[in-house]
PDB file of C-alpha atoms in Angstrom:
ATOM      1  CA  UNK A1442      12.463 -11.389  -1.371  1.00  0.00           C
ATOM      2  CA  UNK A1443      11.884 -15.025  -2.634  1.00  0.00           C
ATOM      3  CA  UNK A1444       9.706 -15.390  -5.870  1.00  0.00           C
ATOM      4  CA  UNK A1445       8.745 -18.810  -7.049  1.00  0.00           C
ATOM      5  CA  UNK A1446       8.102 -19.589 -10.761  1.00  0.00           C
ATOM      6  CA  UNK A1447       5.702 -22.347 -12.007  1.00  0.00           C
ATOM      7  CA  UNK A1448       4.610 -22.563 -15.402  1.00  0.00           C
ATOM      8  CA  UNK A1449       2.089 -24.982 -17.660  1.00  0.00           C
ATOM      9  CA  UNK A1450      -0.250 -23.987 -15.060  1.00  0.00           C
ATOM     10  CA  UNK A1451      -2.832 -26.876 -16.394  1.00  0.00           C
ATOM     11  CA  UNK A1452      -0.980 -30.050 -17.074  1.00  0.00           C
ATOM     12  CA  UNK A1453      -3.312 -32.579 -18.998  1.00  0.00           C
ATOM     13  CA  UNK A1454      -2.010 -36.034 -19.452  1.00  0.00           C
ATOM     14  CA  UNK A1455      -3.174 -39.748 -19.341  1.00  0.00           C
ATOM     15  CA  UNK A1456      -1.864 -42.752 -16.939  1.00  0.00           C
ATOM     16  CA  UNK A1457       1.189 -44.456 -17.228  1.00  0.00           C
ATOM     17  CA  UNK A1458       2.489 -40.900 -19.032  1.00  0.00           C
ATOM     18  CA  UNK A1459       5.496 -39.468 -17.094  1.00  0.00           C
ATOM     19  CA  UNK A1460       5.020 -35.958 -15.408  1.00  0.00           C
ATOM     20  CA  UNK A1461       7.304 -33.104 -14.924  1.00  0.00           C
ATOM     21  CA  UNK A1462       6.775 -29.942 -13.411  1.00  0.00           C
ATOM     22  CA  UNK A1463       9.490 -27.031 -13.159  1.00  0.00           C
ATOM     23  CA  UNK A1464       9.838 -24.730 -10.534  1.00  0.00           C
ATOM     24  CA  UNK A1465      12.401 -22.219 -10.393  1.00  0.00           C
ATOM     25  CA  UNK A1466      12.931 -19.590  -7.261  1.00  0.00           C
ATOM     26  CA  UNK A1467      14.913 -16.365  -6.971  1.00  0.00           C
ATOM     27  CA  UNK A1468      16.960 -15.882  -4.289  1.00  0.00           C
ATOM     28  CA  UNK A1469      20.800 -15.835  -4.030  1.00  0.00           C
ATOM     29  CA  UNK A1470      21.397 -17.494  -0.768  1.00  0.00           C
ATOM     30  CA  UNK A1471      20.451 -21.028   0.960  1.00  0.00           C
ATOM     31  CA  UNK A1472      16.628 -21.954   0.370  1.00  0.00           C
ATOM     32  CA  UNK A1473      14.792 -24.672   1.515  1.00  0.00           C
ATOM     33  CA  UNK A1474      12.350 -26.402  -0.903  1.00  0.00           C
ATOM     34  CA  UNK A1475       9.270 -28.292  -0.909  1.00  0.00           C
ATOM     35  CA  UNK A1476       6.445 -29.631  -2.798  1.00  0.00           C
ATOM     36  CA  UNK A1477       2.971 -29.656  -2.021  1.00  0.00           C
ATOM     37  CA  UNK A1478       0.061 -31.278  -3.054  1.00  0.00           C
ATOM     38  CA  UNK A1479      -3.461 -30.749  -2.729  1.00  0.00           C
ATOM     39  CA  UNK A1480      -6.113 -33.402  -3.769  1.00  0.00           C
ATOM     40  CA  UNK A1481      -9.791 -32.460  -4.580  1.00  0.00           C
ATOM     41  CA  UNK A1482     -11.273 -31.216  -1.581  1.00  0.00           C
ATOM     42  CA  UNK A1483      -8.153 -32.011   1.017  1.00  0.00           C
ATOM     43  CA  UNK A1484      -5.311 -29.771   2.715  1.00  0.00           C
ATOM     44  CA  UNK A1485      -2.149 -28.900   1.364  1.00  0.00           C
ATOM     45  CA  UNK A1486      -0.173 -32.260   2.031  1.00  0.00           C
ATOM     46  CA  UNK A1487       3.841 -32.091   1.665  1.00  0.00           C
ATOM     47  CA  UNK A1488       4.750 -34.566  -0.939  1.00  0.00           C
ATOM     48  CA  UNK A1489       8.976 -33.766  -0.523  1.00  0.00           C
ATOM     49  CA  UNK A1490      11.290 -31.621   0.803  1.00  0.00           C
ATOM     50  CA  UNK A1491      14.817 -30.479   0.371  1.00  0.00           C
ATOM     51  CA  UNK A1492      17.201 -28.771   2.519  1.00  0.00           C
ATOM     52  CA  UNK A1493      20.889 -29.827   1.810  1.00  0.00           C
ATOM     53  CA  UNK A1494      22.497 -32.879   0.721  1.00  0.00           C
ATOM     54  CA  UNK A1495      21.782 -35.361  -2.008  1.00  0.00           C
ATOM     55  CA  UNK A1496      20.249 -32.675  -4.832  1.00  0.00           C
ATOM     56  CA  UNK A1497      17.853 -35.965  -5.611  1.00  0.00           C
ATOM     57  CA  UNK A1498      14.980 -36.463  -3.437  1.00  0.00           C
ATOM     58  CA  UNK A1499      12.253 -39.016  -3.216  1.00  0.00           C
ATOM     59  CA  UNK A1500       8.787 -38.900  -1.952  1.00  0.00           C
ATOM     60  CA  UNK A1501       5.992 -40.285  -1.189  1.00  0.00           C
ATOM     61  CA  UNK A1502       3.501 -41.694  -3.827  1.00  0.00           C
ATOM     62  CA  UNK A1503       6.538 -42.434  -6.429  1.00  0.00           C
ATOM     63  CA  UNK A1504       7.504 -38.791  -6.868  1.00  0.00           C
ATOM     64  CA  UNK A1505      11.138 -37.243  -6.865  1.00  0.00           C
ATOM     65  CA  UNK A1506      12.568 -33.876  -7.279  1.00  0.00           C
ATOM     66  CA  UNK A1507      15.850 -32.572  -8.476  1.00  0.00           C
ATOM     67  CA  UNK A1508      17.555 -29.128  -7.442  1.00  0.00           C
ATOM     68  CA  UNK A1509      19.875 -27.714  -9.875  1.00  0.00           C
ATOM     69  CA  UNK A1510      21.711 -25.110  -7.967  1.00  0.00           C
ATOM     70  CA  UNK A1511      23.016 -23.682 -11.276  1.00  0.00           C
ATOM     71  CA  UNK A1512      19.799 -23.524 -12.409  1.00  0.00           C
ATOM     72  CA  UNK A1513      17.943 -22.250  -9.242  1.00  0.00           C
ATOM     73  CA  UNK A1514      15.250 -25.106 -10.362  1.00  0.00           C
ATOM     74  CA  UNK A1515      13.664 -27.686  -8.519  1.00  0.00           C
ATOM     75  CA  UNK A1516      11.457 -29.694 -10.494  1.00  0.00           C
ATOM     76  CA  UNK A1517       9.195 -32.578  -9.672  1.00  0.00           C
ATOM     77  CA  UNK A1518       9.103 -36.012 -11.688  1.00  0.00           C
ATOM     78  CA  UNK A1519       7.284 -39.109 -11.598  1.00  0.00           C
ATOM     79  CA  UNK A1520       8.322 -41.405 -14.162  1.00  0.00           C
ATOM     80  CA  UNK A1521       4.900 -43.046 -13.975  1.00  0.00           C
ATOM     81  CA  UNK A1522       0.945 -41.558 -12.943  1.00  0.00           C
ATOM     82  CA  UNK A1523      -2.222 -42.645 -12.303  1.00  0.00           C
ATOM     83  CA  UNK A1524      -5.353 -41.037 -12.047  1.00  0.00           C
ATOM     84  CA  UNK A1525      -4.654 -40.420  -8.437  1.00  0.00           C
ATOM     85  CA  UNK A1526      -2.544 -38.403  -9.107  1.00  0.00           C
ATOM     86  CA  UNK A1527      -4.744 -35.445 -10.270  1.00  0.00           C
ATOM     87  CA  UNK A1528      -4.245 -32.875  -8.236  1.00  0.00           C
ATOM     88  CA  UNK A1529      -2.519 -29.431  -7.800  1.00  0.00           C
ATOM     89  CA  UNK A1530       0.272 -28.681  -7.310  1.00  0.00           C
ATOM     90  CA  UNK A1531       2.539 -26.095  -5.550  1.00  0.00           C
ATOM     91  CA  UNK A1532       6.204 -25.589  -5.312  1.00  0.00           C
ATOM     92  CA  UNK A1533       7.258 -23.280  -1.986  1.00  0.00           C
ATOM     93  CA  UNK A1534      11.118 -22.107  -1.285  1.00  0.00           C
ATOM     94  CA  UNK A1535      11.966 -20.372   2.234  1.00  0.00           C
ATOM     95  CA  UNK A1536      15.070 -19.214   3.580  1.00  0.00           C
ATOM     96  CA  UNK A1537      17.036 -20.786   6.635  1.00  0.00           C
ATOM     97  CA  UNK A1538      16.229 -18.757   9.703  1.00  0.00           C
ATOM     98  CA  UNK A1539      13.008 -17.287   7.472  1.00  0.00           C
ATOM     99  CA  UNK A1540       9.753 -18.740   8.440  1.00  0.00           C
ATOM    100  CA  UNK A1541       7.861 -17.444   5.839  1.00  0.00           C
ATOM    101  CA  UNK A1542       6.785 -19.941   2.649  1.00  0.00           C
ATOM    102  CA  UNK A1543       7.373 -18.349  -0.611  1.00  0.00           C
ATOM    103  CA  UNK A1544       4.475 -20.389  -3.161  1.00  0.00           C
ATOM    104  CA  UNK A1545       4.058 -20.859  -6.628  1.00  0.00           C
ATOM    105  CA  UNK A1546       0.892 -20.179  -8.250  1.00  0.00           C
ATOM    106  CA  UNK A1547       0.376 -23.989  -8.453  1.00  0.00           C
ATOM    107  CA  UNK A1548       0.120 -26.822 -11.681  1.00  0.00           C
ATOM    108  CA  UNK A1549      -3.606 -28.365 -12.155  1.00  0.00           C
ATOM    109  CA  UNK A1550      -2.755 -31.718 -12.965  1.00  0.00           C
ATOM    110  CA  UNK A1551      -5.722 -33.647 -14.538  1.00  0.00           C
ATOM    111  CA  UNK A1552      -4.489 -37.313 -15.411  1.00  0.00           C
ATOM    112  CA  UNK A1553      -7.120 -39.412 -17.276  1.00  0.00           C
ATOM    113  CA  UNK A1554      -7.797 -42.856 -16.547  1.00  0.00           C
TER     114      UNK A1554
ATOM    115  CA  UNK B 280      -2.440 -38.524  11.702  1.00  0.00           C
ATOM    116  CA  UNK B 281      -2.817 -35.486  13.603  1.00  0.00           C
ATOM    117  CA  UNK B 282      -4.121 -32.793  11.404  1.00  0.00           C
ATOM    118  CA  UNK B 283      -4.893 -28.777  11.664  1.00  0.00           C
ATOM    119  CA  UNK B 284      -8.690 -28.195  11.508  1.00  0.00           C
ATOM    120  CA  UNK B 285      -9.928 -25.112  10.465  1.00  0.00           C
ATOM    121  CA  UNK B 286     -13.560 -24.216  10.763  1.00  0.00           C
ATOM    122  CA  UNK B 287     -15.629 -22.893   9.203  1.00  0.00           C
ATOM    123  CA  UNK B 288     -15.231 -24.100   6.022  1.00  0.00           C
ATOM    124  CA  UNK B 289     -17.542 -21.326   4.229  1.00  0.00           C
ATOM    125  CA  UNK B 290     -18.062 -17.839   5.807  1.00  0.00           C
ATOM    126  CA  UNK B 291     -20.045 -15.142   3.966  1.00  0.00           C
ATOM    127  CA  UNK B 292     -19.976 -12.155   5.846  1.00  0.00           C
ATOM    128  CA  UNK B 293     -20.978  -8.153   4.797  1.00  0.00           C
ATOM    129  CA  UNK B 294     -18.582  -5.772   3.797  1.00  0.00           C
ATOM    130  CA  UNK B 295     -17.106  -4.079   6.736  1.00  0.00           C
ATOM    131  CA  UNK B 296     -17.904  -6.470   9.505  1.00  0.00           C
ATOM    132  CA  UNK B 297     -15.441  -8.317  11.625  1.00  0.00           C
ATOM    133  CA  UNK B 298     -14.655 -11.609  10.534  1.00  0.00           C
ATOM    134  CA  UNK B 299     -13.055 -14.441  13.345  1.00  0.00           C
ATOM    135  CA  UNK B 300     -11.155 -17.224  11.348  1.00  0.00           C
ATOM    136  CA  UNK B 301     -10.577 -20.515  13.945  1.00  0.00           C
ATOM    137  CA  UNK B 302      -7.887 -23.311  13.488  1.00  0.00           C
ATOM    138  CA  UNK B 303      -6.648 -25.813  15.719  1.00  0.00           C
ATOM    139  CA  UNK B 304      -2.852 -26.798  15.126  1.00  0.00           C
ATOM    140  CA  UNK B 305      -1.090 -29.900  16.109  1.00  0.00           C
ATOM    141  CA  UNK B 306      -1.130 -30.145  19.424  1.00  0.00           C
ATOM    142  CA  UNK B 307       2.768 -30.598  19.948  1.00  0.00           C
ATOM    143  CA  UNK B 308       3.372 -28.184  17.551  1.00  0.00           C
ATOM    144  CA  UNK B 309       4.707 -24.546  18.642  1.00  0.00           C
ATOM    145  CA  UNK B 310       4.738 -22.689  15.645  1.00  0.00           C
ATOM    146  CA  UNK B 311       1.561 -21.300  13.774  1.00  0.00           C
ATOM    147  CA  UNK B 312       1.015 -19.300  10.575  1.00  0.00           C
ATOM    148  CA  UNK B 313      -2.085 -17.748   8.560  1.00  0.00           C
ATOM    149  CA  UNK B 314      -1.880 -17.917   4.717  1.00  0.00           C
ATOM    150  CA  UNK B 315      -4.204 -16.854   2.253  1.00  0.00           C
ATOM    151  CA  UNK B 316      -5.003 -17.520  -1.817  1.00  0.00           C
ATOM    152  CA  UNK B 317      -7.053 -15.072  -3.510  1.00  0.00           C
ATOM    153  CA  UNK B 318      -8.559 -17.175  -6.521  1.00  0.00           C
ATOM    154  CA  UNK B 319      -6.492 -17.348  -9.345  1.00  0.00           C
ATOM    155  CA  UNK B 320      -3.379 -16.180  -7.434  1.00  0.00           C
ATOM    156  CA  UNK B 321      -0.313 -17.273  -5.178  1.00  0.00           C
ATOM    157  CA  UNK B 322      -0.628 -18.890  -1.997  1.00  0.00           C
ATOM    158  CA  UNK B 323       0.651 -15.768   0.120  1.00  0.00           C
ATOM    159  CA  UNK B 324       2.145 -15.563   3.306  1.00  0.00           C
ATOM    160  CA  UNK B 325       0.596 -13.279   6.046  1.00  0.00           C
ATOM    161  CA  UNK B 326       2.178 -14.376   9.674  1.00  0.00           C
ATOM    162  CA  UNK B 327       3.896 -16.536  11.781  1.00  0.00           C
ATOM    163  CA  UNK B 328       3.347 -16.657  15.232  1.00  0.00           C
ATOM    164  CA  UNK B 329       5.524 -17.826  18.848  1.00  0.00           C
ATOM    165  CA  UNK B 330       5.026 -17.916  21.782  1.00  0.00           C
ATOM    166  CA  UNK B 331       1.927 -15.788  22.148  1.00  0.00           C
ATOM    167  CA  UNK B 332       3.465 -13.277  19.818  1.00  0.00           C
ATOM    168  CA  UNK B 333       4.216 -12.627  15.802  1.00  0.00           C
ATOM    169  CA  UNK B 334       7.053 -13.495  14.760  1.00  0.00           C
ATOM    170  CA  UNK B 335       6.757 -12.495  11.504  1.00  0.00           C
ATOM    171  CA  UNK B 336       4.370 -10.398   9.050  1.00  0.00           C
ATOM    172  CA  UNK B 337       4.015  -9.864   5.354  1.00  0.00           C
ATOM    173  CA  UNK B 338       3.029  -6.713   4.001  1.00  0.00           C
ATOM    174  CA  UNK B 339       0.155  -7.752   3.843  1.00  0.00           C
ATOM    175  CA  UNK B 340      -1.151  -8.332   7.188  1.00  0.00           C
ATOM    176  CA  UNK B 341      -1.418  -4.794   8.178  1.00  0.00           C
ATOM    177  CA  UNK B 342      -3.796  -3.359  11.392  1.00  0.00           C
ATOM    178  CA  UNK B 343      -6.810  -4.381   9.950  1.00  0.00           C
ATOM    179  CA  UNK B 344      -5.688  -8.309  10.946  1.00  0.00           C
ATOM    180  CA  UNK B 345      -4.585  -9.807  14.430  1.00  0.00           C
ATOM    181  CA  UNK B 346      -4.008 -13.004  15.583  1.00  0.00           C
ATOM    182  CA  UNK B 347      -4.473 -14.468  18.836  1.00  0.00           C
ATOM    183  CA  UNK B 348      -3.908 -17.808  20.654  1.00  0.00           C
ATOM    184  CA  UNK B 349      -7.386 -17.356  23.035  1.00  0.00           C
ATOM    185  CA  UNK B 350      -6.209 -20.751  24.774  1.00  0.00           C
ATOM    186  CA  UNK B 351      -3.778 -23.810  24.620  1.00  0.00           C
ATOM    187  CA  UNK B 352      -5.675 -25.115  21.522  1.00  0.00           C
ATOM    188  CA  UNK B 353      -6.906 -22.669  19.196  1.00  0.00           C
ATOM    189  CA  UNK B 354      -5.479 -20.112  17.117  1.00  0.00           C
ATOM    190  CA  UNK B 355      -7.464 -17.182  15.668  1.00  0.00           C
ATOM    191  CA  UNK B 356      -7.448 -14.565  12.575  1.00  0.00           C
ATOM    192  CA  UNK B 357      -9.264 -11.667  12.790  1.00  0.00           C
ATOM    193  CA  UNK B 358     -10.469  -9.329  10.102  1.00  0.00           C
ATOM    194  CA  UNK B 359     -11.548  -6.427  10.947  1.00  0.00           C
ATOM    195  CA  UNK B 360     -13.700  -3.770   8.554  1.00  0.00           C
ATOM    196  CA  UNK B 361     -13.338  -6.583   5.792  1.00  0.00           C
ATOM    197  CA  UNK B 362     -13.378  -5.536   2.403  1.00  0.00           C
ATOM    198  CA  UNK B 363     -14.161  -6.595  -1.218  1.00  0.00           C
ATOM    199  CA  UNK B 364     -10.354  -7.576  -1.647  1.00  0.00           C
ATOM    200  CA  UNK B 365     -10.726  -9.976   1.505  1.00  0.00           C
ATOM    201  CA  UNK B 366     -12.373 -12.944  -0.382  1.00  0.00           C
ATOM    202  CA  UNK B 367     -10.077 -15.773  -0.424  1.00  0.00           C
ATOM    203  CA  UNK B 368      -9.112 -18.893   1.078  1.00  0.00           C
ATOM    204  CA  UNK B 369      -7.484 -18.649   4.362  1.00  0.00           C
ATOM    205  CA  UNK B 370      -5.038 -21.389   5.265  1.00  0.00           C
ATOM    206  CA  UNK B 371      -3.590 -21.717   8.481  1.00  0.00           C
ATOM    207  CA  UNK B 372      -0.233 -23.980   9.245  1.00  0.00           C
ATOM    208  CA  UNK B 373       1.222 -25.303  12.072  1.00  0.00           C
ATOM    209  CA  UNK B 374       4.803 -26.625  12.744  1.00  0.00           C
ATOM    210  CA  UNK B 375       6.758 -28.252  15.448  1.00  0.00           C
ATOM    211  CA  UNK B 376       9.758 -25.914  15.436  1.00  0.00           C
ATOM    212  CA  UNK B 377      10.832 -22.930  13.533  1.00  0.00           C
ATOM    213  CA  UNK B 378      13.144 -22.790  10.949  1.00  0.00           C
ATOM    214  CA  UNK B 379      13.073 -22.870   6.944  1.00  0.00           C
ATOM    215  CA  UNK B 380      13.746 -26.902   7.419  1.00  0.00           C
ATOM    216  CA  UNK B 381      10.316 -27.190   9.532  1.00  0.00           C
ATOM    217  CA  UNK B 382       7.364 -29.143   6.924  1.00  0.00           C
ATOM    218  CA  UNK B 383       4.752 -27.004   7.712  1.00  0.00           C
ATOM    219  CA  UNK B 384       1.376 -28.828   7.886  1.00  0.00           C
ATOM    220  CA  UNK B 385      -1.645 -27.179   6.949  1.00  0.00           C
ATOM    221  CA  UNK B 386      -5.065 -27.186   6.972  1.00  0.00           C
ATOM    222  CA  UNK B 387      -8.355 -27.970   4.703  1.00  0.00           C
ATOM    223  CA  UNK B 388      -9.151 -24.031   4.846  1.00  0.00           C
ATOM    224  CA  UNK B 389     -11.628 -21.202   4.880  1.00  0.00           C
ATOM    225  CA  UNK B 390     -13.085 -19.941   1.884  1.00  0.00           C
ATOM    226  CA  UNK B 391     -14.196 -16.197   3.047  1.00  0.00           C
ATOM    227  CA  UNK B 392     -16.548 -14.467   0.870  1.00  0.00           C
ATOM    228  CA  UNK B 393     -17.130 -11.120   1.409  1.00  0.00           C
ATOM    229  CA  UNK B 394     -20.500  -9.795   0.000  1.00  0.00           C
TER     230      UNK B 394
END
C-alpha cells in the first residue's frame, strides 16, 4: 500500500520568505504525484502534478516541485510567498492503473503579511 | 470553471440514523470518488466509482456505506446506522477518465457530525 509522509505539520513564516515542504511516499513501483491546496473555506484545488518526465515541475501561483526518485521525495518550493499563500497543504501519490489517492496529513501554512 | 458541489455543507444527524451525502461532479466527467478526513487525520480514500458500479473500495468502506448514481447528475453516499467514529468531512471527487495520471477535482465538502 502507498503511505505518504509530510512533516512540519504547521509552517509559520512571513512574505517574501521562501517555502519548502517535503513529502516523501512509499511504494516501490511507478507513482503519480500531486499537490493540493486548500484555501480557507474552498475545495481541495490541484496546484501540480507529476507523472513522468522532467523530475521539475511548475505550477500555478509560482510554485514548483521536485521528485527525487532516489529519494522517493517530492517536495514543493516557492522561492517567494505572500500572504495568499496561507493555506494547507496536502501531498497525494497513486499508482498507474490505481485510482485510489494516497494523502498526506497536510502542512498549515500561515504566511504573515 | 466547472466545479463539484457538494451539499449540505453541515449535517448533524443522531447516532444510528441513515445519513444521504449529495455531490454533483463535472458534468463530462465519468469517474467519481468519496473521501473522507476525520479531524486531525489523513485525507482517506473510501471508493471510486464507473459506470454505475465501484470500481474500487478501501477497507474502509465496508456494508454500512453505498454509493449510488440516482440519475445523470448526482452522485450519493450513504451511511447507514452511523456511528460516533463517522464524524468527519466527506469529500467527494470527480475525474474525466481513470487512471493514476487523472487530476482529480474535488469538492468544498460535508462536515458530518454525528451526535
Amino acid at each position: 500500500a502507498q503511505s505518504v509522509s509530510q512533516h512540519n505539520h504547521h509552517v509559520i513564516l512571513s512574505e517574501a520568505a521562501s517555502l519548502e515542504l517535503g513529502c516523501n511516499y512509499s511504494y516501490g513501483g511507478t507513482v503519480n504525484l500531486f499537490w493540493y491546496v486548500q484555501y480557507p473555506g474552498q475545495h481541495l484545488q490541484l496546484l501540480l502534478k507529476y507523472f513522468s518526465g522532467d523530475p521539475l515541475v511548475k505550477g500555478i501561483k509560482g510554485f514548483e516541485a521536485e521528485f527525487i526518485k532516489s529519494k522517493f521525495s517530492f517536495n514543493l518550493r516557492k522561492p517567494s510567498v505572500q500572504w495568499s499563500d496561507t493555506a494547507e497543504y496536502f501531498c497525494a501519490v497513486n499508482a498507474p492503473g490505481n485510482n485510489r489517492l494516497a494523502f498526506g496529513k497536510g502542512n498549515q501554512v500561515v504566511v504573515i503579511p | 470553471e466547472p466545479e463539484v458541489t457538494q451539499t449540505p455543507s453541515h449535517q448533524v444527524t443522531q447516532m444510528g440514523q441513515e445519513v444521504i451525502l449529495r455531490c454533483v461532479p463535472i458534468s463530462n466527467h465519468l469517474y467519481f470518488y468519496w473521501y473522507r478526513q476525520i479531524l486531525g487525520q489523513k485525507v482517506e480514500f473510501l471508493v471510486s466509482f464507473y459506470n454505475n458500479e465501484i470500481s474500487e473500495k478501501s477497507e474502509i468502506f465496508d456494508d454500512q456505506f453505498s454509493v449510488e448514481r440516482p440519475d445523470g447528475s448526482n452522485f450519493t453516499l450513504k451511511i447507514r446506522s452511523t456511528k460516533l467514529e463517522d464524524s468527519a468531512m466527506y469529500f467527494c471527487a470527480s475525474s474525466e477518465q481513470a487512471g493514476g495520471n487523472q487530476p482529480q477535482h474535488f469538492g468544498d465538502g460535508t462536515r458530518l457530525s454525528i451526535l
